[in-house]
Amino acid sequence: MSNPMKSPVGKIAGLLTAERINLNLASPDKPGALREVASLLTGGCISDFDAFFREILERERVSNTALGHNVAIPHARTDQCSQILIAVGRSAGGIEFEAKDGQPVRLIFLIGTPKQMVTDYLRVVGNLARLLRQDELRQRLLTVTDPTTFIQTIADAEG
């Protein structure tokens, strides 16, 4: 597995690994989909998955992370992470996230960041949100067939 921290901070493609991308989410509802995507981050970097997942759900209760255009970026700054982590889930049918535009979420980019990495966290979330505003990129991400191509598509968009 590649080491995501070798990339320049804020570059999304460098924080992604094929093992942390599920292009076929099974969960039809928001809590289930969030758990399915968050579970991709287990294995060494998350000290307490249940605590991490509770923080993701709490952040979601405080402020909905659906950006519109079929995208959500649930995230938490937490002591449960030892480094910035991103997991991705894609849903063919879409998941109701109560997005302002009324559209279901089909792409979930879940981010966990250590509490002390405030600047890096803001840079990653901002860069990801900017990237995902591109209609063409979102359409490509909805149709790629494997995680490696998904990562390369983001790398190409980041230039």
Short mmCIF file of C-alpha atoms in Angstrom, two decimals:
data_model
loop_
_atom_site.label_atom_id
_atom_site.label_comp_id
_atom_site.label_asym_id
_atom_site.label_seq_id
_atom_site.Cartn_x
_atom_site.Cartn_y
_atom_site.Cartn_z
CA MET A 1 0.00 0.00 0.00
CA SER A 2 1.34 3.42 -0.89
CA ASN A 3 2.17 6.02 1.74
CA PRO A 4 -0.26 8.91 1.20
CA MET A 5 1.87 11.41 3.14
CA LYS A 6 4.65 11.41 0.53
CA SER A 7 2.59 13.75 -1.69
CA PRO A 8 2.50 17.53 -1.33
CA VAL A 9 -0.05 18.38 1.33
CA GLY A 10 -3.33 19.25 -0.27
CA LYS A 11 -2.88 17.12 -3.40
CA ILE A 12 -5.89 14.84 -3.33
CA ALA A 13 -4.59 12.09 -5.65
CA GLY A 14 -1.55 11.62 -3.38
CA LEU A 15 -3.84 10.96 -0.41
CA LEU A 16 -5.86 8.28 -2.21
CA THR A 17 -5.10 4.57 -2.37
CA ALA A 18 -6.99 1.91 -4.33
CA GLU A 19 -7.69 0.03 -1.09
CA ARG A 20 -9.64 3.02 0.24
CA ILE A 21 -11.97 3.38 -2.74
CA ASN A 22 -15.25 1.48 -3.10
CA LEU A 23 -16.92 2.17 -6.44
CA ASN A 24 -19.95 0.00 -5.62
CA LEU A 25 -21.47 1.05 -2.31
CA ALA A 26 -24.21 -1.32 -1.20
CA SER A 27 -25.81 0.82 1.52
CA PRO A 28 -28.94 2.67 0.35
CA ASP A 29 -29.05 5.10 3.30
CA LYS A 30 -26.79 7.83 4.65
CA PRO A 31 -25.66 6.22 7.95
CA GLY A 32 -24.98 2.90 6.26
CA ALA A 33 -23.07 4.50 3.40
CA LEU A 34 -21.01 6.60 5.81
CA ARG A 35 -20.10 3.49 7.81
CA GLU A 36 -19.27 1.58 4.61
CA VAL A 37 -16.91 4.34 3.43
CA ALA A 38 -15.41 4.97 6.89
CA SER A 39 -14.66 1.25 7.28
CA LEU A 40 -12.24 1.56 4.35
CA LEU A 41 -9.96 3.49 6.73
CA THR A 42 -9.56 0.72 9.30
CA GLY A 43 -6.23 -0.97 9.74
CA GLY A 44 -3.52 0.88 11.60
CA CYS A 45 -4.21 4.58 11.05
CA ILE A 46 -7.47 4.81 13.01
CA SER A 47 -6.94 4.12 16.71
CA ASP A 48 -10.64 3.59 17.61
CA PHE A 49 -13.01 3.07 14.68
CA ASP A 50 -16.22 3.40 16.70
CA ALA A 51 -15.09 6.71 18.20
CA PHE A 52 -13.99 7.92 14.75
CA PHE A 53 -17.32 6.96 13.22
CA ARG A 54 -19.26 8.72 16.03
CA GLU A 55 -17.26 11.89 15.28
CA ILE A 56 -18.12 11.63 11.56
CA LEU A 57 -21.83 11.25 12.42
CA GLU A 58 -21.70 14.14 14.91
CA ARG A 59 -20.05 16.41 12.34
CA GLU A 60 -22.78 15.44 9.88
CA ARG A 61 -25.48 16.32 12.45
CA VAL A 62 -23.91 19.74 13.06
CA SER A 63 -23.66 20.59 9.37
CA ASN A 64 -24.68 18.57 6.34
CA THR A 65 -21.64 17.82 4.17
CA ALA A 66 -23.52 17.35 0.88
CA LEU A 67 -22.13 19.95 -1.52
CA GLY A 68 -24.73 19.38 -4.22
CA HIS A 69 -24.03 17.98 -7.68
CA ASN A 70 -24.14 14.42 -6.23
CA VAL A 71 -21.13 15.01 -3.94
CA ALA A 72 -20.62 14.88 -0.16
CA ILE A 73 -17.42 15.45 1.82
CA PRO A 74 -18.04 14.14 5.34
CA HIS A 75 -15.06 14.95 7.52
CA ALA A 76 -13.76 15.12 11.06
CA ARG A 77 -10.75 16.54 12.84
CA THR A 78 -10.13 13.88 15.40
CA ASP A 79 -7.63 12.33 17.78
CA GLN A 80 -8.52 8.96 16.21
CA CYS A 81 -6.37 9.67 13.10
CA SER A 82 -2.58 9.73 13.03
CA GLN A 83 -2.44 11.26 9.52
CA ILE A 84 -4.75 12.75 6.91
CA LEU A 85 -6.88 9.97 5.45
CA ILE A 86 -9.38 9.94 2.61
CA ALA A 87 -11.76 7.14 1.69
CA VAL A 88 -14.09 7.27 -1.30
CA GLY A 89 -17.40 5.62 -1.95
CA ARG A 90 -19.53 5.73 -5.07
CA SER A 91 -23.20 4.81 -5.25
CA ALA A 92 -24.82 3.94 -8.57
CA GLY A 93 -28.33 4.75 -7.34
CA GLY A 94 -27.47 7.68 -5.11
CA ILE A 95 -28.06 8.21 -1.39
CA GLU A 96 -30.39 10.77 0.19
CA PHE A 97 -28.15 13.26 2.02
CA GLU A 98 -30.61 16.19 2.18
CA ALA A 99 -28.44 18.19 -0.21
CA LYS A 100 -29.51 21.78 -0.85
CA ASP A 101 -29.97 21.03 -4.56
CA GLY A 102 -32.20 18.04 -3.72
CA GLN A 103 -29.97 15.62 -5.63
CA PRO A 104 -28.88 12.29 -4.14
CA VAL A 105 -25.19 11.84 -3.33
CA ARG A 106 -23.30 9.47 -5.59
CA LEU A 107 -19.72 10.37 -4.60
CA ILE A 108 -18.63 10.41 -0.95
CA PHE A 109 -15.13 11.62 -0.06
CA LEU A 110 -14.71 10.94 3.66
CA ILE A 111 -11.79 12.73 5.33
CA GLY A 112 -10.23 12.11 8.72
CA THR A 113 -7.52 14.44 9.97
CA PRO A 114 -5.55 14.72 13.21
CA LYS A 115 -6.80 17.67 15.28
CA GLN A 116 -3.43 19.44 15.22
CA MET A 117 -3.28 19.53 11.38
CA VAL A 118 -5.72 22.43 10.97
CA THR A 119 -4.03 24.16 8.03
CA ASP A 120 -3.47 20.93 6.09
CA TYR A 121 -7.06 19.87 6.79
CA LEU A 122 -8.47 23.14 5.45
CA ARG A 123 -6.24 22.93 2.37
CA VAL A 124 -7.34 19.36 1.58
CA VAL A 125 -11.06 20.06 2.06
CA GLY A 126 -10.81 23.28 0.02
CA ASN A 127 -8.85 21.64 -2.82
CA LEU A 128 -11.26 18.73 -2.97
CA ALA A 129 -14.31 21.01 -3.01
CA ARG A 130 -12.75 23.10 -5.80
CA LEU A 131 -11.93 20.02 -7.87
CA LEU A 132 -15.41 18.57 -7.49
CA ARG A 133 -17.05 21.73 -8.81
CA GLN A 134 -15.85 20.66 -12.28
CA ASP A 135 -18.77 19.02 -14.08
CA GLU A 136 -16.53 17.07 -16.46
CA LEU A 137 -14.42 15.65 -13.62
CA ARG A 138 -17.49 14.56 -11.65
CA GLN A 139 -18.91 12.83 -14.72
CA ARG A 140 -15.65 10.96 -15.31
CA LEU A 141 -15.48 9.90 -11.65
CA LEU A 142 -19.01 8.52 -11.92
CA THR A 143 -18.07 6.31 -14.87
CA VAL A 144 -14.52 5.05 -14.23
CA THR A 145 -14.44 1.31 -13.69
CA ASP A 146 -11.60 0.81 -11.21
CA PRO A 147 -9.94 2.61 -8.26
CA THR A 148 -6.60 3.11 -10.03
CA THR A 149 -8.30 4.97 -12.89
CA PHE A 150 -10.32 6.96 -10.33
CA ILE A 151 -7.08 8.16 -8.69
CA GLN A 152 -5.45 8.91 -12.06
CA THR A 153 -8.51 10.93 -13.13
CA ILE A 154 -8.13 13.12 -10.04
CA ALA A 155 -4.35 13.39 -10.56
CA ASP A 156 -4.95 14.55 -14.15
CA ALA A 157 -7.46 17.16 -12.98
CA GLU A 158 -4.99 18.43 -10.38
CA GLY A 159 -2.39 18.85 -13.11
#
